[in-house]
CSV table of C-alpha atoms in Angstrom, one decimal:
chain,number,residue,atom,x,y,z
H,1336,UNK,CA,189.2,136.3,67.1
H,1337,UNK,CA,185.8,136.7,65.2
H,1338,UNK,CA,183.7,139.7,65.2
H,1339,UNK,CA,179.9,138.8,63.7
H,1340,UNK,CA,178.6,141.4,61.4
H,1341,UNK,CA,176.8,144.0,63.0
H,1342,UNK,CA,175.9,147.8,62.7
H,1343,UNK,CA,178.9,149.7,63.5
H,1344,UNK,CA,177.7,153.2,62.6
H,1345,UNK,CA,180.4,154.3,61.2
H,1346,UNK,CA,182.8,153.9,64.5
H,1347,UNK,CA,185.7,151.9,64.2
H,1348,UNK,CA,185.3,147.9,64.6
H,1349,UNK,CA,189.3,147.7,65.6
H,1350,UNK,CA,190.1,150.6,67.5
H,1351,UNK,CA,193.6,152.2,67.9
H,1352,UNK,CA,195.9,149.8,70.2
H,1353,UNK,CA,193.0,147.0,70.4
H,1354,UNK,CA,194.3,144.3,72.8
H,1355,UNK,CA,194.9,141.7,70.2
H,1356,UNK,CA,196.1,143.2,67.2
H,1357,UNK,CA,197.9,147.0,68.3
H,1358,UNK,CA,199.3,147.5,64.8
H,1359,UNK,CA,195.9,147.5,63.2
H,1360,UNK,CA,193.3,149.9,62.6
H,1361,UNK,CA,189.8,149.3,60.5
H,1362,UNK,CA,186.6,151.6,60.1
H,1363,UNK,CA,183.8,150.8,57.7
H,1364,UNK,CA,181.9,153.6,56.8
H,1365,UNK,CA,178.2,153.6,55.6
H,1366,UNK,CA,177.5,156.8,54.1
H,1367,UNK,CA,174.4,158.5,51.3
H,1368,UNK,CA,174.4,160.6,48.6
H,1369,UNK,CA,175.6,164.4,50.0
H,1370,UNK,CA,176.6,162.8,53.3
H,1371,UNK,CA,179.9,163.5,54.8
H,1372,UNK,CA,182.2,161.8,57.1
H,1373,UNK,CA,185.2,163.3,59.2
H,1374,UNK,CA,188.6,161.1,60.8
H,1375,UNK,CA,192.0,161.1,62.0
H,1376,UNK,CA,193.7,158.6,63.4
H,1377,UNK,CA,196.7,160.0,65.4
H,1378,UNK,CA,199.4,157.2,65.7
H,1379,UNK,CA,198.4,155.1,62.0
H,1380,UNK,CA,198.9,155.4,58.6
H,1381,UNK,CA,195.4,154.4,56.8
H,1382,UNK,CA,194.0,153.8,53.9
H,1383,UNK,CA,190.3,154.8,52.2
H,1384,UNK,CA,189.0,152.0,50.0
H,1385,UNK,CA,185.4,151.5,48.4
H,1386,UNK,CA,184.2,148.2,49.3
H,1387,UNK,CA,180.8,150.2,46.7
H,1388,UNK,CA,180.2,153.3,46.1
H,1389,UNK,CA,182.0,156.6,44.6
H,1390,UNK,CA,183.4,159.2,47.6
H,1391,UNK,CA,185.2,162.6,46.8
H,1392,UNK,CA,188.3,162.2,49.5
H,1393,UNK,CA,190.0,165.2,51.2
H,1394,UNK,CA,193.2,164.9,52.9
H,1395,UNK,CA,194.7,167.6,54.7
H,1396,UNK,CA,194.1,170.3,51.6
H,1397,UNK,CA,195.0,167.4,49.0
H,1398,UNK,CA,191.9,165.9,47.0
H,1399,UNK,CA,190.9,162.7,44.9
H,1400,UNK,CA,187.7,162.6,43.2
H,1401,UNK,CA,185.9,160.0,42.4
H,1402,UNK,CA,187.1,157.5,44.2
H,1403,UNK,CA,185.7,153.9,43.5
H,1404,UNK,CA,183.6,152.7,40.8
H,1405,UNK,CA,181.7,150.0,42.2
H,1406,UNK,CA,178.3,149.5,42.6
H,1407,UNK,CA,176.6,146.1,43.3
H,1408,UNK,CA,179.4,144.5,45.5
H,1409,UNK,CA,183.4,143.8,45.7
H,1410,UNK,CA,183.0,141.5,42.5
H,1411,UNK,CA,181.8,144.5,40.8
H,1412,UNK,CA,184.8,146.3,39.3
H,1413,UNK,CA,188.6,147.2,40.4
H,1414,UNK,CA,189.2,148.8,43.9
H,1415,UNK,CA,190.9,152.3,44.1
H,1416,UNK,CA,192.4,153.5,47.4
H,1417,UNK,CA,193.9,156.4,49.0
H,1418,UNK,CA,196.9,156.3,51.2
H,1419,UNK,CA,196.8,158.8,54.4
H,1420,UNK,CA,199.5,160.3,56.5
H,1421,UNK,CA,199.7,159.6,60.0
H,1422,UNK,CA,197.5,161.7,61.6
H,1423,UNK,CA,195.8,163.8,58.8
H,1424,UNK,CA,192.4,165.1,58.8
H,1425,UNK,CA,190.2,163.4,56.3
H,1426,UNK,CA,186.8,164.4,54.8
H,1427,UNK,CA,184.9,161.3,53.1
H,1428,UNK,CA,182.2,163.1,50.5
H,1429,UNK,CA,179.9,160.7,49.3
H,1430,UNK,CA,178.9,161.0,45.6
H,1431,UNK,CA,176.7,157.9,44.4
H,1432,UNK,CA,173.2,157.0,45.9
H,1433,UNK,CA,175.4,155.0,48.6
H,1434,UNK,CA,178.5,153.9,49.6
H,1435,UNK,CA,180.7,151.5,52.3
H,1436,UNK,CA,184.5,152.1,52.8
H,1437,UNK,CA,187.1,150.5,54.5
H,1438,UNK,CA,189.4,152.1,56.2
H,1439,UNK,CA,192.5,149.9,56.8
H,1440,UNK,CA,195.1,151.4,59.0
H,1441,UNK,CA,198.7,150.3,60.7
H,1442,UNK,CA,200.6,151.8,63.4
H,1443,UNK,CA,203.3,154.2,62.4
H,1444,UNK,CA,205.9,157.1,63.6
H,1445,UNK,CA,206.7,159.2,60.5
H,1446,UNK,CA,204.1,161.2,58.3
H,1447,UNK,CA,204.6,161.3,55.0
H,1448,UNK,CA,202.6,162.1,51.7
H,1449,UNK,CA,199.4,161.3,50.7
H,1450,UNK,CA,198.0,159.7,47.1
H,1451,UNK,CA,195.7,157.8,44.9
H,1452,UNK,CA,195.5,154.5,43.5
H,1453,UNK,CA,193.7,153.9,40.7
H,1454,UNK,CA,193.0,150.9,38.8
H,1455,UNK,CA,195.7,151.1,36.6
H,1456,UNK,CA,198.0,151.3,39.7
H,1457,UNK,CA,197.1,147.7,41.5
H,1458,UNK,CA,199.8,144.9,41.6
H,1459,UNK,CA,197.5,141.4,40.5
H,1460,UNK,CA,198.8,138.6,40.9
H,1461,UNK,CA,196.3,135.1,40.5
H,1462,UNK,CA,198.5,131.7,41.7
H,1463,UNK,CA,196.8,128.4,42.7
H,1464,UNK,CA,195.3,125.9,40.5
H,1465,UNK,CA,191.3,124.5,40.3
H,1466,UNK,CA,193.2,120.5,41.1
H,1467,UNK,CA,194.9,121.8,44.4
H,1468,UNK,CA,192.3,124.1,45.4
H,1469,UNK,CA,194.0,127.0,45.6
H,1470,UNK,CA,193.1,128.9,43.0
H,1471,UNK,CA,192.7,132.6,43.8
H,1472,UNK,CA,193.6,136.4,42.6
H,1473,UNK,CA,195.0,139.4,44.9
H,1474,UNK,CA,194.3,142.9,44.0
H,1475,UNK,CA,197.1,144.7,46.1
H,1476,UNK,CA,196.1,148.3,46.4
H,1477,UNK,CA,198.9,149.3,48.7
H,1478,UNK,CA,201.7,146.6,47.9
H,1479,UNK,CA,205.3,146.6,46.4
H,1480,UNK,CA,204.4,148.9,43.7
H,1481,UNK,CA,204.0,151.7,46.6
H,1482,UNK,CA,207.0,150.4,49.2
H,1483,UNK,CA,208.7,153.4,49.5
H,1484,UNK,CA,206.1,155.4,50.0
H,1485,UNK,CA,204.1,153.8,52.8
H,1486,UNK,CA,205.6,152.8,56.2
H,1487,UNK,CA,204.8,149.5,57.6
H,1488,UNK,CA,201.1,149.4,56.2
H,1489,UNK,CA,200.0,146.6,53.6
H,1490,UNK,CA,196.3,146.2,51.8
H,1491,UNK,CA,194.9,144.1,49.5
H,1492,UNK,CA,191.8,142.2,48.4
H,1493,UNK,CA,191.8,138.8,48.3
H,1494,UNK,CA,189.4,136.6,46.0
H,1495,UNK,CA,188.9,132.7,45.5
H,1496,UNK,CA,189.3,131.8,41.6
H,1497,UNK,CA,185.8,129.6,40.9
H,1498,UNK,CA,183.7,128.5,43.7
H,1499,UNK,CA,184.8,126.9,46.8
H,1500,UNK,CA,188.6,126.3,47.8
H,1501,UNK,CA,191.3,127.3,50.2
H,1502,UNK,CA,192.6,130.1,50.9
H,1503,UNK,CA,196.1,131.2,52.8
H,1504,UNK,CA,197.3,128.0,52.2
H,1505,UNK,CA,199.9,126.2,53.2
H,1506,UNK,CA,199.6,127.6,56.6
H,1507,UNK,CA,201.7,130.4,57.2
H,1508,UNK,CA,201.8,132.7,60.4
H,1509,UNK,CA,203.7,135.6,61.1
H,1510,UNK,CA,203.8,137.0,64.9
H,1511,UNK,CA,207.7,137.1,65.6
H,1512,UNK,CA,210.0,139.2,64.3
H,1513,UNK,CA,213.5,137.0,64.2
H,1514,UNK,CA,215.8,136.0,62.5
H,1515,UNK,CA,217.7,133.3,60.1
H,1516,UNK,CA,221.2,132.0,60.9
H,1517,UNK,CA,222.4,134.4,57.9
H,1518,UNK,CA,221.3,137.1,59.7
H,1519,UNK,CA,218.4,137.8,57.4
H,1520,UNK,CA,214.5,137.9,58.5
H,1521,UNK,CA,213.0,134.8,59.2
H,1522,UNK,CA,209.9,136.0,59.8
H,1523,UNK,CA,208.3,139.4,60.5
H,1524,UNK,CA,205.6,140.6,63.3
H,1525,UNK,CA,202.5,141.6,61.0
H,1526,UNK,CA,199.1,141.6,62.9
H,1527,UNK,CA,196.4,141.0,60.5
H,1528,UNK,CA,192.8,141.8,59.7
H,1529,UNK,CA,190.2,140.6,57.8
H,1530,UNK,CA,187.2,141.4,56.6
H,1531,UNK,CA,184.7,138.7,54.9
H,1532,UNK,CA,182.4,138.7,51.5
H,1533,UNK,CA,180.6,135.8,49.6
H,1534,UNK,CA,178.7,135.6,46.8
H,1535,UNK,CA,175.8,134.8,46.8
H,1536,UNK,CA,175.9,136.3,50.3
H,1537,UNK,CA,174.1,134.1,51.7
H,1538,UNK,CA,177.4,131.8,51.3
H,1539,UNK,CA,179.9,131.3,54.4
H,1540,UNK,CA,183.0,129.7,55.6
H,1541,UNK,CA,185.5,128.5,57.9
H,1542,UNK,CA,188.9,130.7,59.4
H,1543,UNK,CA,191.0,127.9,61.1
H,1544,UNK,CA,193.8,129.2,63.5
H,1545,UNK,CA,196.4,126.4,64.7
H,1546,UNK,CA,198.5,128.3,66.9
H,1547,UNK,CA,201.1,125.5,67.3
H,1548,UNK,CA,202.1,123.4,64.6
H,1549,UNK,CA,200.9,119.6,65.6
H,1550,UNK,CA,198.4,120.8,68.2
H,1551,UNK,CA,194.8,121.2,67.3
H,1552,UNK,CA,193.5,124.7,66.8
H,1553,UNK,CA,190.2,126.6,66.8
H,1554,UNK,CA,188.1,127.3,63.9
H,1555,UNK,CA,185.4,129.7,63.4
H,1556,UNK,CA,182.2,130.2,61.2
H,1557,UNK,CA,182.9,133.0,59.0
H,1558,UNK,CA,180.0,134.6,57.0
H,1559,UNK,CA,179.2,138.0,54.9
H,1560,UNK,CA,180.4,140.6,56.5
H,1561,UNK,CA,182.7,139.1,59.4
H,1562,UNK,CA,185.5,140.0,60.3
H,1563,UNK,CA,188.5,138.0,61.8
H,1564,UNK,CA,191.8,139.6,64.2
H,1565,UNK,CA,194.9,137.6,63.7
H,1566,UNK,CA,197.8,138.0,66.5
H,1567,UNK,CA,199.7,134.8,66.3
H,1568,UNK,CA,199.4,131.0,64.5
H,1569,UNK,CA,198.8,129.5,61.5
H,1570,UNK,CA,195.9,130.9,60.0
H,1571,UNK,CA,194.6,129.0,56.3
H,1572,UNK,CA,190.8,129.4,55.9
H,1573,UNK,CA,188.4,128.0,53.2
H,1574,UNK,CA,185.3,129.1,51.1
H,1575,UNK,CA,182.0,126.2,50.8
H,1576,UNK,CA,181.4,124.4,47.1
H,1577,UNK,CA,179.4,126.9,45.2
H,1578,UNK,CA,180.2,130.1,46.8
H,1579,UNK,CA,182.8,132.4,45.9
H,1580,UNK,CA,184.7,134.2,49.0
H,1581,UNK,CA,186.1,138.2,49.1
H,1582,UNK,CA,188.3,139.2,51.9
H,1583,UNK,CA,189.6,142.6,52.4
H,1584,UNK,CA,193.0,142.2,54.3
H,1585,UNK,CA,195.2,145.0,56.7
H,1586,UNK,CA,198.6,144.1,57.6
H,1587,UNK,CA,200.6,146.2,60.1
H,1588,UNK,CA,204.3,145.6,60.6
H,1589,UNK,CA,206.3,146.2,63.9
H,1590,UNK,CA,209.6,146.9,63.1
H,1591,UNK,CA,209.4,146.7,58.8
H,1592,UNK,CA,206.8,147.0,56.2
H,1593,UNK,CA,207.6,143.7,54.2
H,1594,UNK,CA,206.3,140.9,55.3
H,1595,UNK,CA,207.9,137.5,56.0
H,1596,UNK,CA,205.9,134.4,56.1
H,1597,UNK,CA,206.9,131.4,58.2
H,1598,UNK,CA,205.2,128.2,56.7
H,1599,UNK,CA,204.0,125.6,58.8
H,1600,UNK,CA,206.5,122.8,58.8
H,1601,UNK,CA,204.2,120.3,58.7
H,1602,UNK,CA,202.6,121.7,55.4
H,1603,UNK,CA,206.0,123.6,54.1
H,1604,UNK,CA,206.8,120.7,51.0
H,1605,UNK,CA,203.5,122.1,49.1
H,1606,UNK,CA,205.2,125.3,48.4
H,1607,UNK,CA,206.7,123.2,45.6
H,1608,UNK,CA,202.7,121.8,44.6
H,1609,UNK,CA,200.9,125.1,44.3
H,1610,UNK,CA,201.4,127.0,40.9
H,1611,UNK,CA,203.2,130.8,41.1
H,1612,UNK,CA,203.0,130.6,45.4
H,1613,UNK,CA,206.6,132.1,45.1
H,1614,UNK,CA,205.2,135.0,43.2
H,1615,UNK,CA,202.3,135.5,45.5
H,1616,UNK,CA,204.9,136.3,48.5
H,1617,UNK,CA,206.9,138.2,46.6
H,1618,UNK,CA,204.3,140.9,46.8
H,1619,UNK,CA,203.6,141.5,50.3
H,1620,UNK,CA,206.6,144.1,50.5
């Protein structure tokens, strides 16, 4: 599903238990210099991220200072983040002339503790290659460097490597949890969320979503600011010539943090074309 851009003053654009994607939370917050901004989500684990902007963050008594260190857009430094219990009570302080957060959340049962990351603390891994097309960098801010201390809640910022491409590719989906003859997962149940940026802004783009592998699928327009709700099917998307494309993404697990791609049969022998693809899944644990 696509949601257009729009002014969601400050409420959340996926609510607790949406209809689509239940495992997924996401808030983006719009706050001035001195302004304040209150949440708790009972039920989800979240995360605070500066998409711009510097915010003090409070969290149940514990506090982060200067968090973020961007100023122009997403292509304008490293992102910092701030994992939240289930449940706590957070205080968002803005401290530059403006700011916009994301707050990325997954359904969980257990609290547990809060903390920072910083710069220094992201997992970056860049795989692809300009002659396939593929060529992009994630910035996981809540990845396997922090897997034992986050429950089934994944984020990370996704960016295309030069201008225009393909992204998510091959097609992969992930809405089953089952598994393999062995015994071991197959493939996990992680609804997904997206939100979009280009640059120059103005730029724009297309999310396909094949929900059956040799059917046709739907496709949507995808521009600054949109964001996209992924419950089940193969789900590549794809950046015009000249542009360069951002996307913030939330993964929620249902029954384990680590996620477990299934790649499209039809598309599954270019694992074994796209440079480092195997160390780009090795990350989303």
């Amino acid at each position: 599903m696509h949601i257009a851009p729009y002014d969601n003053r400050n409420e959340p654009i996926v609510d607790v238990d949406d209809a689509l994607v239940p495992l997924n939370y996401f808030n983006i917050v719009k706050l001035t210099q001195g302004q304040h901004f209150d949440y708790a989500v009972p039920g989800y684990e979240t995360c605070v991220v500066p998409a711009t902007g510097t915010v003090d963050v409070a969290v149940d008594g514990a506090h982060y200072p200067d968090l973020g260190n961007r100023t122009e857009d997403v292509w304008d430094g490293e992102p910092e983040g701030v994992y939240v219990p289930v449940g706590a009570k957070v205080r968002l302080s803005c401290k530059s002339p403006q700011a916009e957060i994301f707050v990325a959340g997954a359904k969980y049962d257990r609290v547990l503790e809060p903390f920072d990351v910083r710069a220094a603390d992201l997992d970056v891994v860049q795989y692809g290659s300009d002659d396939t097309k593929t060529h992009r960098k994630i910035k996981h801010i809540l990845g396997s460097n922090h897997h034992d201390r986050v429950g089934r809640l994944l984020v990370s910022e996704l960016f295309t490597v030069g201008e225009g491409g393909w992204s998510g590719f091959p097609s992969h989906k992930h809405d089953t949890d089952r598994k393999a003859d062995d015994g071991s997962m197959a493939e996990t149940r992680h609804d997904e969320t997206y939100n979009f940026r280009f640059k120059p802004n103005y730029g724009s783009g297309v999310q396909m979503l094949q929900r059956e592998d040799g059917k046709p699928g739907d496709a949507y327009h995808i521009v600054d600011g949109s964001t996209i709700c992924l419950d089940k099917g193969y789900h590549p998307c794809a950046v015009l010539p000249g542009y360069q494309m951002y996307y913030f993404t939330i993964l929620g697990g249902l029954s384990q943090r680590s996620l477990k791609q299934y790649f499209q049969p039809t598309h599954a022998h270019q694992l074994h074309t796209i440079p480092g693809i195997m160390d780009m899944v090795s990350k989303f644990k």
